[in-house]
């Protein structure tokens, strides 16, 4: 799946089972990339069951929150429709947040069509350097499905529990996916080695962070996380995201072969 626009922006899709720490990791990766590059970054959540704008900005009045769903209602989607509903945090002004708001649900808006979702991503790629998509747990969600198809990097989160085993029993694991093990508590008896044996392609591990959990509990996820342990776990993932792909080699032009003298003579006589 491709969008007909030639841009250097990158799209990173993050998915995993419910309650796996996906929203926290997606937000913190977005903030870390912004901190390292100072470029424009956007976080996008298509979740309508737990609208992310209420989770990220719980202290803002409901009327001040803007909804992605409202923008996607427009028949002919324009840049201003999408850019006009992006929320900004005062602490990190070059990061945008886009999603649904409290009070909205799966049936608040009409079903989306693929063309409109692709147009939304085209607009985001034109205006942001890095797009982080916090994919919906619903496998039928169109935005999440298209984001995974368009992604430059697909990050799949695994927890050391039976829930991850059950979830990925049905979820397709892409060969090029980046598998990340996240620990949601500091229980020393977690079956980490068993999970690594079940998911041998796990590349990175994010350790439990009390500071990250406190941000979630206190409604401060929009703030930069300074916890060195959590940031150390994110570092190789951020480095991977920031690595530029090697330019493709252009095919070499074939050298002109000398033509057959007899054929050349026939061609000359034809045009005379």
PDB file of C-alpha atoms in Angstrom:
ATOM      1  CA  UNK A   1       0.000   0.000   0.000  1.00  0.00           C
ATOM      2  CA  UNK A   2       1.456   3.381  -0.968  1.00  0.00           C
ATOM      3  CA  UNK A   3       0.504   7.032  -0.815  1.00  0.00           C
ATOM      4  CA  UNK A   4       1.215   8.968  -3.979  1.00  0.00           C
ATOM      5  CA  UNK A   5       3.462  11.548  -2.341  1.00  0.00           C
ATOM      6  CA  UNK A   6       7.258  11.619  -2.231  1.00  0.00           C
ATOM      7  CA  UNK A   7       8.251  12.665   1.269  1.00  0.00           C
ATOM      8  CA  UNK A   8      11.021  11.896   3.737  1.00  0.00           C
ATOM      9  CA  UNK A   9       8.675  11.533   6.723  1.00  0.00           C
ATOM     10  CA  UNK A  10       8.552   8.246   8.626  1.00  0.00           C
ATOM     11  CA  UNK A  11       5.521   6.372   9.907  1.00  0.00           C
ATOM     12  CA  UNK A  12       5.910   4.137  12.961  1.00  0.00           C
ATOM     13  CA  UNK A  13       3.008   1.845  13.908  1.00  0.00           C
ATOM     14  CA  UNK A  14       2.867   0.273  17.374  1.00  0.00           C
ATOM     15  CA  UNK A  15       0.488  -2.574  18.222  1.00  0.00           C
ATOM     16  CA  UNK A  16      -0.024  -5.174  20.905  1.00  0.00           C
ATOM     17  CA  UNK A  17      -2.617  -6.745  23.228  1.00  0.00           C
ATOM     18  CA  UNK A  18      -4.850  -4.579  25.449  1.00  0.00           C
ATOM     19  CA  UNK A  19      -3.078  -3.240  28.524  1.00  0.00           C
ATOM     20  CA  UNK A  20       0.421  -4.034  27.232  1.00  0.00           C
ATOM     21  CA  UNK A  21       1.849  -0.527  27.771  1.00  0.00           C
ATOM     22  CA  UNK A  22       1.392   0.385  24.123  1.00  0.00           C
ATOM     23  CA  UNK A  23       0.125   3.931  24.638  1.00  0.00           C
ATOM     24  CA  UNK A  24       2.892   4.801  27.096  1.00  0.00           C
ATOM     25  CA  UNK A  25       5.633   3.388  24.867  1.00  0.00           C
ATOM     26  CA  UNK A  26       4.256   5.057  21.717  1.00  0.00           C
ATOM     27  CA  UNK A  27       4.070   8.430  23.459  1.00  0.00           C
ATOM     28  CA  UNK A  28       7.521   8.127  24.988  1.00  0.00           C
ATOM     29  CA  UNK A  29       9.110   7.058  21.701  1.00  0.00           C
ATOM     30  CA  UNK A  30       7.501  10.056  19.986  1.00  0.00           C
ATOM     31  CA  UNK A  31       8.768  12.409  22.690  1.00  0.00           C
ATOM     32  CA  UNK A  32      12.262  10.898  22.654  1.00  0.00           C
ATOM     33  CA  UNK A  33      12.528  11.251  18.869  1.00  0.00           C
ATOM     34  CA  UNK A  34      11.433  14.882  19.181  1.00  0.00           C
ATOM     35  CA  UNK A  35      13.964  15.499  21.941  1.00  0.00           C
ATOM     36  CA  UNK A  36      16.792  14.053  19.841  1.00  0.00           C
ATOM     37  CA  UNK A  37      15.909  15.617  16.486  1.00  0.00           C
ATOM     38  CA  UNK A  38      13.848  18.738  17.346  1.00  0.00           C
ATOM     39  CA  UNK A  39      11.748  17.855  14.316  1.00  0.00           C
ATOM     40  CA  UNK A  40       7.956  17.823  14.017  1.00  0.00           C
ATOM     41  CA  UNK A  41       6.406  14.709  15.520  1.00  0.00           C
ATOM     42  CA  UNK A  42       2.780  13.622  15.822  1.00  0.00           C
ATOM     43  CA  UNK A  43       1.106  10.961  17.939  1.00  0.00           C
ATOM     44  CA  UNK A  44      -2.083   9.459  16.498  1.00  0.00           C
ATOM     45  CA  UNK A  45      -4.560   7.191  18.274  1.00  0.00           C
ATOM     46  CA  UNK A  46      -7.636   5.787  16.479  1.00  0.00           C
ATOM     47  CA  UNK A  47      -8.950   4.189  19.701  1.00  0.00           C
ATOM     48  CA  UNK A  48     -12.638   4.989  20.286  1.00  0.00           C
ATOM     49  CA  UNK A  49     -13.136   2.635  23.248  1.00  0.00           C
ATOM     50  CA  UNK A  50     -10.683   4.580  25.435  1.00  0.00           C
ATOM     51  CA  UNK A  51     -10.288   7.934  23.629  1.00  0.00           C
ATOM     52  CA  UNK A  52      -6.636   8.910  23.923  1.00  0.00           C
ATOM     53  CA  UNK A  53      -7.154  12.666  24.126  1.00  0.00           C
ATOM     54  CA  UNK A  54      -8.911  12.185  27.444  1.00  0.00           C
ATOM     55  CA  UNK A  55      -6.075   9.973  28.646  1.00  0.00           C
ATOM     56  CA  UNK A  56      -3.311  12.370  27.616  1.00  0.00           C
ATOM     57  CA  UNK A  57      -5.083  15.591  28.561  1.00  0.00           C
ATOM     58  CA  UNK A  58      -7.327  14.587  31.515  1.00  0.00           C
ATOM     59  CA  UNK A  59      -6.999  18.000  33.174  1.00  0.00           C
ATOM     60  CA  UNK A  60      -8.262  19.979  30.204  1.00  0.00           C
ATOM     61  CA  UNK A  61     -11.895  20.951  29.957  1.00  0.00           C
ATOM     62  CA  UNK A  62     -13.840  18.713  27.610  1.00  0.00           C
ATOM     63  CA  UNK A  63     -14.786  21.640  25.386  1.00  0.00           C
ATOM     64  CA  UNK A  64     -11.128  22.443  24.692  1.00  0.00           C
ATOM     65  CA  UNK A  65     -10.422  18.989  23.244  1.00  0.00           C
ATOM     66  CA  UNK A  66     -10.746  18.453  19.489  1.00  0.00           C
ATOM     67  CA  UNK A  67     -11.674  15.185  17.816  1.00  0.00           C
ATOM     68  CA  UNK A  68     -10.194  13.369  14.851  1.00  0.00           C
ATOM     69  CA  UNK A  69     -13.649  11.912  14.221  1.00  0.00           C
ATOM     70  CA  UNK A  70     -15.096  15.367  13.661  1.00  0.00           C
ATOM     71  CA  UNK A  71     -12.423  16.124  11.061  1.00  0.00           C
ATOM     72  CA  UNK A  72     -12.978  12.850   9.218  1.00  0.00           C
ATOM     73  CA  UNK A  73     -16.684  13.650   8.852  1.00  0.00           C
ATOM     74  CA  UNK A  74     -15.838  16.106   6.074  1.00  0.00           C
ATOM     75  CA  UNK A  75     -16.641  14.702   2.645  1.00  0.00           C
ATOM     76  CA  UNK A  76     -13.664  16.349   0.940  1.00  0.00           C
ATOM     77  CA  UNK A  77     -10.847  16.195   3.470  1.00  0.00           C
ATOM     78  CA  UNK A  78      -8.615  19.280   3.467  1.00  0.00           C
ATOM     79  CA  UNK A  79      -5.342  20.020   5.259  1.00  0.00           C
ATOM     80  CA  UNK A  80      -7.096  22.433   7.607  1.00  0.00           C
ATOM     81  CA  UNK A  81      -9.600  19.770   8.668  1.00  0.00           C
ATOM     82  CA  UNK A  82      -6.853  17.526  10.085  1.00  0.00           C
ATOM     83  CA  UNK A  83      -4.394  20.181  11.243  1.00  0.00           C
ATOM     84  CA  UNK A  84      -7.210  22.083  12.951  1.00  0.00           C
ATOM     85  CA  UNK A  85      -7.964  19.278  15.436  1.00  0.00           C
ATOM     86  CA  UNK A  86      -4.371  18.521  16.472  1.00  0.00           C
ATOM     87  CA  UNK A  87      -3.677  19.244  20.147  1.00  0.00           C
ATOM     88  CA  UNK A  88      -0.403  20.696  21.418  1.00  0.00           C
ATOM     89  CA  UNK A  89       1.255  20.410  24.822  1.00  0.00           C
ATOM     90  CA  UNK A  90       2.854  23.552  26.267  1.00  0.00           C
ATOM     91  CA  UNK A  91       5.812  21.521  27.529  1.00  0.00           C
ATOM     92  CA  UNK A  92       6.722  20.143  24.071  1.00  0.00           C
ATOM     93  CA  UNK A  93       5.228  22.397  21.418  1.00  0.00           C
ATOM     94  CA  UNK A  94       6.628  20.570  18.383  1.00  0.00           C
ATOM     95  CA  UNK A  95       4.643  17.421  19.175  1.00  0.00           C
ATOM     96  CA  UNK A  96       1.040  17.116  18.031  1.00  0.00           C
ATOM     97  CA  UNK A  97      -1.613  14.776  19.437  1.00  0.00           C
ATOM     98  CA  UNK A  98      -4.487  13.493  17.329  1.00  0.00           C
ATOM     99  CA  UNK A  99      -7.335  11.203  18.339  1.00  0.00           C
ATOM    100  CA  UNK A 100     -10.837  10.889  19.743  1.00  0.00           C
ATOM    101  CA  UNK A 101     -12.202  12.633  22.833  1.00  0.00           C
ATOM    102  CA  UNK A 102     -14.137  11.481  25.929  1.00  0.00           C
ATOM    103  CA  UNK A 103     -17.814  10.892  25.266  1.00  0.00           C
ATOM    104  CA  UNK A 104     -17.189   9.483  21.785  1.00  0.00           C
ATOM    105  CA  UNK A 105     -17.415   5.789  20.983  1.00  0.00           C
ATOM    106  CA  UNK A 106     -17.265   3.271  18.127  1.00  0.00           C
ATOM    107  CA  UNK A 107     -20.670   4.355  16.819  1.00  0.00           C
ATOM    108  CA  UNK A 108     -20.363   8.142  17.209  1.00  0.00           C
ATOM    109  CA  UNK A 109     -19.299   8.614  13.590  1.00  0.00           C
ATOM    110  CA  UNK A 110     -19.998   6.846  10.314  1.00  0.00           C
ATOM    111  CA  UNK A 111     -17.621   4.126   9.143  1.00  0.00           C
ATOM    112  CA  UNK A 112     -14.479   5.397   7.437  1.00  0.00           C
ATOM    113  CA  UNK A 113     -13.447   4.563   3.897  1.00  0.00           C
ATOM    114  CA  UNK A 114      -9.938   3.696   2.785  1.00  0.00           C
ATOM    115  CA  UNK A 115      -9.556   6.680   0.466  1.00  0.00           C
ATOM    116  CA  UNK A 116     -10.246   9.168   3.274  1.00  0.00           C
ATOM    117  CA  UNK A 117      -7.835   7.471   5.686  1.00  0.00           C
ATOM    118  CA  UNK A 118      -5.079   7.478   3.070  1.00  0.00           C
ATOM    119  CA  UNK A 119      -5.725  11.177   2.463  1.00  0.00           C
ATOM    120  CA  UNK A 120      -5.377  11.807   6.202  1.00  0.00           C
ATOM    121  CA  UNK A 121      -1.988  10.098   6.213  1.00  0.00           C
ATOM    122  CA  UNK A 122      -0.931  12.074   3.149  1.00  0.00           C
ATOM    123  CA  UNK A 123      -1.712  15.305   4.993  1.00  0.00           C
ATOM    124  CA  UNK A 124       0.200  14.163   8.075  1.00  0.00           C
ATOM    125  CA  UNK A 125       3.225  13.100   6.011  1.00  0.00           C
ATOM    126  CA  UNK A 126       3.268  16.503   4.343  1.00  0.00           C
ATOM    127  CA  UNK A 127       3.307  18.324   7.673  1.00  0.00           C
ATOM    128  CA  UNK A 128       5.219  16.094  10.093  1.00  0.00           C
ATOM    129  CA  UNK A 129       8.618  14.410  10.022  1.00  0.00           C
ATOM    130  CA  UNK A 130       7.637  11.454  12.232  1.00  0.00           C
ATOM    131  CA  UNK A 131       4.161   9.935  12.661  1.00  0.00           C
ATOM    132  CA  UNK A 132       3.608   7.525  15.558  1.00  0.00           C
ATOM    133  CA  UNK A 133       0.390   5.493  15.420  1.00  0.00           C
ATOM    134  CA  UNK A 134      -0.874   3.887  18.633  1.00  0.00           C
ATOM    135  CA  UNK A 135      -2.822   1.130  16.869  1.00  0.00           C
ATOM    136  CA  UNK A 136      -6.263   0.112  18.089  1.00  0.00           C
ATOM    137  CA  UNK A 137      -6.707  -3.283  19.726  1.00  0.00           C
ATOM    138  CA  UNK A 138      -9.580  -3.854  17.295  1.00  0.00           C
ATOM    139  CA  UNK A 139      -8.067  -5.745  14.359  1.00  0.00           C
ATOM    140  CA  UNK A 140     -10.795  -4.401  12.074  1.00  0.00           C
ATOM    141  CA  UNK A 141      -9.888  -0.759  12.720  1.00  0.00           C
ATOM    142  CA  UNK A 142      -9.199   0.788   9.314  1.00  0.00           C
ATOM    143  CA  UNK A 143      -6.766   3.481  10.474  1.00  0.00           C
ATOM    144  CA  UNK A 144      -4.623   0.940  12.334  1.00  0.00           C
ATOM    145  CA  UNK A 145      -4.708  -1.506   9.437  1.00  0.00           C
ATOM    146  CA  UNK A 146      -3.609   1.108   6.898  1.00  0.00           C
ATOM    147  CA  UNK A 147      -0.964   2.472   9.289  1.00  0.00           C
ATOM    148  CA  UNK A 148       0.598  -0.989   9.616  1.00  0.00           C
ATOM    149  CA  UNK A 149       0.604  -1.343   5.841  1.00  0.00           C
ATOM    150  CA  UNK A 150       2.223   2.058   5.304  1.00  0.00           C
ATOM    151  CA  UNK A 151       4.639   1.869   8.229  1.00  0.00           C
ATOM    152  CA  UNK A 152       8.373   2.261   7.877  1.00  0.00           C
ATOM    153  CA  UNK A 153       8.654   0.441  11.210  1.00  0.00           C
ATOM    154  CA  UNK A 154       6.077  -1.847  12.837  1.00  0.00           C
ATOM    155  CA  UNK A 155       6.659  -2.322  16.572  1.00  0.00           C
ATOM    156  CA  UNK A 156       4.858  -5.252  18.184  1.00  0.00           C
ATOM    157  CA  UNK A 157       4.731  -5.288  21.983  1.00  0.00           C
ATOM    158  CA  UNK A 158       4.904  -8.504  23.991  1.00  0.00           C
ATOM    159  CA  UNK A 159       4.351  -8.919  27.741  1.00  0.00           C
ATOM    160  CA  UNK A 160       5.534 -11.905  29.804  1.00  0.00           C
ATOM    161  CA  UNK A 161       2.030 -13.300  30.263  1.00  0.00           C
ATOM    162  CA  UNK A 162      -0.485 -15.673  28.707  1.00  0.00           C
ATOM    163  CA  UNK A 163      -2.418 -12.730  27.235  1.00  0.00           C
ATOM    164  CA  UNK A 164       0.350 -11.989  24.729  1.00  0.00           C
ATOM    165  CA  UNK A 165       0.530 -15.647  23.739  1.00  0.00           C
ATOM    166  CA  UNK A 166      -3.223 -15.681  23.119  1.00  0.00           C
ATOM    167  CA  UNK A 167      -3.186 -12.334  21.272  1.00  0.00           C
ATOM    168  CA  UNK A 168      -0.411 -13.251  18.871  1.00  0.00           C
ATOM    169  CA  UNK A 169      -1.987 -16.625  18.291  1.00  0.00           C
ATOM    170  CA  UNK A 170      -4.333 -14.755  15.958  1.00  0.00           C
ATOM    171  CA  UNK A 171      -2.371 -11.620  15.153  1.00  0.00           C
ATOM    172  CA  UNK A 172      -0.094 -11.832  12.129  1.00  0.00           C
ATOM    173  CA  UNK A 173       3.548 -11.292  13.086  1.00  0.00           C
ATOM    174  CA  UNK A 174       5.319  -9.586  10.232  1.00  0.00           C
ATOM    175  CA  UNK A 175       8.808 -10.808   9.376  1.00  0.00           C
ATOM    176  CA  UNK A 176      10.165  -7.254   9.486  1.00  0.00           C
ATOM    177  CA  UNK A 177       8.353  -6.298  12.716  1.00  0.00           C
ATOM    178  CA  UNK A 178      10.358  -5.038  15.684  1.00  0.00           C
ATOM    179  CA  UNK A 179       9.312  -7.097  18.705  1.00  0.00           C
ATOM    180  CA  UNK A 180       9.659  -5.389  22.079  1.00  0.00           C
ATOM    181  CA  UNK A 181       9.223  -7.030  25.481  1.00  0.00           C
ATOM    182  CA  UNK A 182       7.727  -4.592  28.015  1.00  0.00           C
ATOM    183  CA  UNK A 183       7.596  -5.253  31.753  1.00  0.00           C
ATOM    184  CA  UNK A 184       4.625  -3.627  33.462  1.00  0.00           C
ATOM    185  CA  UNK A 185       5.761  -4.359  37.018  1.00  0.00           C
ATOM    186  CA  UNK A 186       8.937  -5.305  38.878  1.00  0.00           C
ATOM    187  CA  UNK A 187       7.857  -8.829  39.846  1.00  0.00           C
ATOM    188  CA  UNK A 188      11.020 -10.954  39.876  1.00  0.00           C
ATOM    189  CA  UNK A 189       9.024 -14.122  39.107  1.00  0.00           C
ATOM    190  CA  UNK A 190       7.839 -13.051  35.650  1.00  0.00           C
ATOM    191  CA  UNK A 191       8.283 -15.857  33.061  1.00  0.00           C
ATOM    192  CA  UNK A 192      10.584 -13.762  30.894  1.00  0.00           C
ATOM    193  CA  UNK A 193      12.699 -16.625  29.539  1.00  0.00           C
ATOM    194  CA  UNK A 194       9.590 -18.637  28.661  1.00  0.00           C
ATOM    195  CA  UNK A 195       8.182 -15.701  26.699  1.00  0.00           C
ATOM    196  CA  UNK A 196      11.487 -15.141  24.900  1.00  0.00           C
ATOM    197  CA  UNK A 197      11.467 -18.806  23.926  1.00  0.00           C
ATOM    198  CA  UNK A 198       7.902 -18.396  22.622  1.00  0.00           C
ATOM    199  CA  UNK A 199       8.833 -15.178  20.766  1.00  0.00           C
ATOM    200  CA  UNK A 200      12.438 -15.717  19.628  1.00  0.00           C
ATOM    201  CA  UNK A 201      12.438 -12.533  17.534  1.00  0.00           C
ATOM    202  CA  UNK A 202      12.192 -10.217  20.558  1.00  0.00           C
ATOM    203  CA  UNK A 203      14.917  -7.628  19.988  1.00  0.00           C
ATOM    204  CA  UNK A 204      14.511  -5.121  22.812  1.00  0.00           C
ATOM    205  CA  UNK A 205      13.309  -5.031  26.418  1.00  0.00           C
ATOM    206  CA  UNK A 206      11.686  -2.101  28.222  1.00  0.00           C
ATOM    207  CA  UNK A 207      12.002  -2.459  31.996  1.00  0.00           C
ATOM    208  CA  UNK A 208       9.342  -1.414  34.477  1.00  0.00           C
ATOM    209  CA  UNK A 209       9.340   2.317  35.204  1.00  0.00           C
ATOM    210  CA  UNK A 210       7.680   3.690  38.325  1.00  0.00           C
ATOM    211  CA  UNK A 211       8.034   7.199  36.884  1.00  0.00           C
ATOM    212  CA  UNK A 212       6.132   6.224  33.726  1.00  0.00           C
ATOM    213  CA  UNK A 213       3.399   4.609  35.814  1.00  0.00           C
ATOM    214  CA  UNK A 214       3.132   7.763  37.939  1.00  0.00           C
ATOM    215  CA  UNK A 215       2.749   9.882  34.803  1.00  0.00           C
ATOM    216  CA  UNK A 216      -0.149   7.665  33.733  1.00  0.00           C
ATOM    217  CA  UNK A 217      -1.796   7.817  37.162  1.00  0.00           C
ATOM    218  CA  UNK A 218      -1.349  11.584  37.510  1.00  0.00           C
ATOM    219  CA  UNK A 219      -2.459  12.479  33.971  1.00  0.00           C
ATOM    220  CA  UNK A 220       0.951  13.757  32.861  1.00  0.00           C
ATOM    221  CA  UNK A 221       1.753  11.485  29.930  1.00  0.00           C
ATOM    222  CA  UNK A 222       2.273  14.517  27.690  1.00  0.00           C
ATOM    223  CA  UNK A 223       5.394  15.422  29.718  1.00  0.00           C
ATOM    224  CA  UNK A 224       8.879  14.222  28.842  1.00  0.00           C
ATOM    225  CA  UNK A 225       9.977  11.169  30.850  1.00  0.00           C
ATOM    226  CA  UNK A 226      13.422  11.560  32.425  1.00  0.00           C
ATOM    227  CA  UNK A 227      13.667   8.061  33.913  1.00  0.00           C
ATOM    228  CA  UNK A 228      17.126   6.838  32.763  1.00  0.00           C
ATOM    229  CA  UNK A 229      16.154   3.151  32.984  1.00  0.00           C
ATOM    230  CA  UNK A 230      13.140   3.495  30.679  1.00  0.00           C
ATOM    231  CA  UNK A 231      15.058   5.780  28.300  1.00  0.00           C
ATOM    232  CA  UNK A 232      17.943   3.307  28.150  1.00  0.00           C
ATOM    233  CA  UNK A 233      15.500   0.629  27.019  1.00  0.00           C
ATOM    234  CA  UNK A 234      14.093   2.952  24.353  1.00  0.00           C
ATOM    235  CA  UNK A 235      17.469   4.070  23.016  1.00  0.00           C
ATOM    236  CA  UNK A 236      18.117   1.212  20.530  1.00  0.00           C
ATOM    237  CA  UNK A 237      14.530   1.515  19.241  1.00  0.00           C
ATOM    238  CA  UNK A 238      14.926   5.269  18.765  1.00  0.00           C
ATOM    239  CA  UNK A 239      18.275   4.724  17.033  1.00  0.00           C
ATOM    240  CA  UNK A 240      16.593   2.249  14.676  1.00  0.00           C
ATOM    241  CA  UNK A 241      13.825   4.738  13.872  1.00  0.00           C
ATOM    242  CA  UNK A 242      16.326   7.524  13.191  1.00  0.00           C
ATOM    243  CA  UNK A 243      18.549   5.385  10.971  1.00  0.00           C
ATOM    244  CA  UNK A 244      18.200   6.527   7.393  1.00  0.00           C
ATOM    245  CA  UNK A 245      17.792   3.762   4.796  1.00  0.00           C
ATOM    246  CA  UNK A 246      20.626   3.359   2.343  1.00  0.00           C
ATOM    247  CA  UNK A 247      19.830   4.931  -1.026  1.00  0.00           C
ATOM    248  CA  UNK A 248      18.852   2.469  -3.718  1.00  0.00           C
ATOM    249  CA  UNK A 249      21.402   1.972  -6.458  1.00  0.00           C
ATOM    250  CA  UNK A 250      20.193   3.100  -9.825  1.00  0.00           C
ATOM    251  CA  UNK A 251      20.345   0.426 -12.525  1.00  0.00           C
ATOM    252  CA  UNK A 252      23.359   0.820 -14.768  1.00  0.00           C
ATOM    253  CA  UNK A 253      22.640   1.760 -18.332  1.00  0.00           C
ATOM    254  CA  UNK A 254      23.459  -0.985 -20.782  1.00  0.00           C
ATOM    255  CA  UNK A 255      26.218  -0.136 -23.200  1.00  0.00           C
ATOM    256  CA  UNK A 256      25.049   0.235 -26.759  1.00  0.00           C
ATOM    257  CA  UNK A 257      25.924  -2.874 -28.699  1.00  0.00           C
ATOM    258  CA  UNK A 258      27.309  -2.489 -32.212  1.00  0.00           C
ATOM    259  CA  UNK A 259      24.550  -3.202 -34.663  1.00  0.00           C
ATOM    260  CA  UNK A 260      24.759  -5.911 -37.302  1.00  0.00           C
ATOM    261  CA  UNK A 261      26.265  -4.295 -40.481  1.00  0.00           C
ATOM    262  CA  UNK A 262      23.690  -6.067 -42.668  1.00  0.00           C
ATOM    263  CA  UNK A 263      20.784  -4.793 -40.540  1.00  0.00           C
ATOM    264  CA  UNK A 264      22.262  -1.272 -40.503  1.00  0.00           C
ATOM    265  CA  UNK A 265      22.576  -1.306 -44.278  1.00  0.00           C
ATOM    266  CA  UNK A 266      18.945  -2.433 -44.636  1.00  0.00           C
ATOM    267  CA  UNK A 267      17.791   0.360 -42.263  1.00  0.00           C
ATOM    268  CA  UNK A 268      19.747   2.948 -44.266  1.00  0.00           C
ATOM    269  CA  UNK A 269      18.272   1.787 -47.538  1.00  0.00           C
ATOM    270  CA  UNK A 270      14.741   1.856 -46.024  1.00  0.00           C
ATOM    271  CA  UNK A 271      14.944   5.541 -45.078  1.00  0.00           C
ATOM    272  CA  UNK A 272      16.566   6.720 -48.335  1.00  0.00           C
TER     273      UNK A 272
END
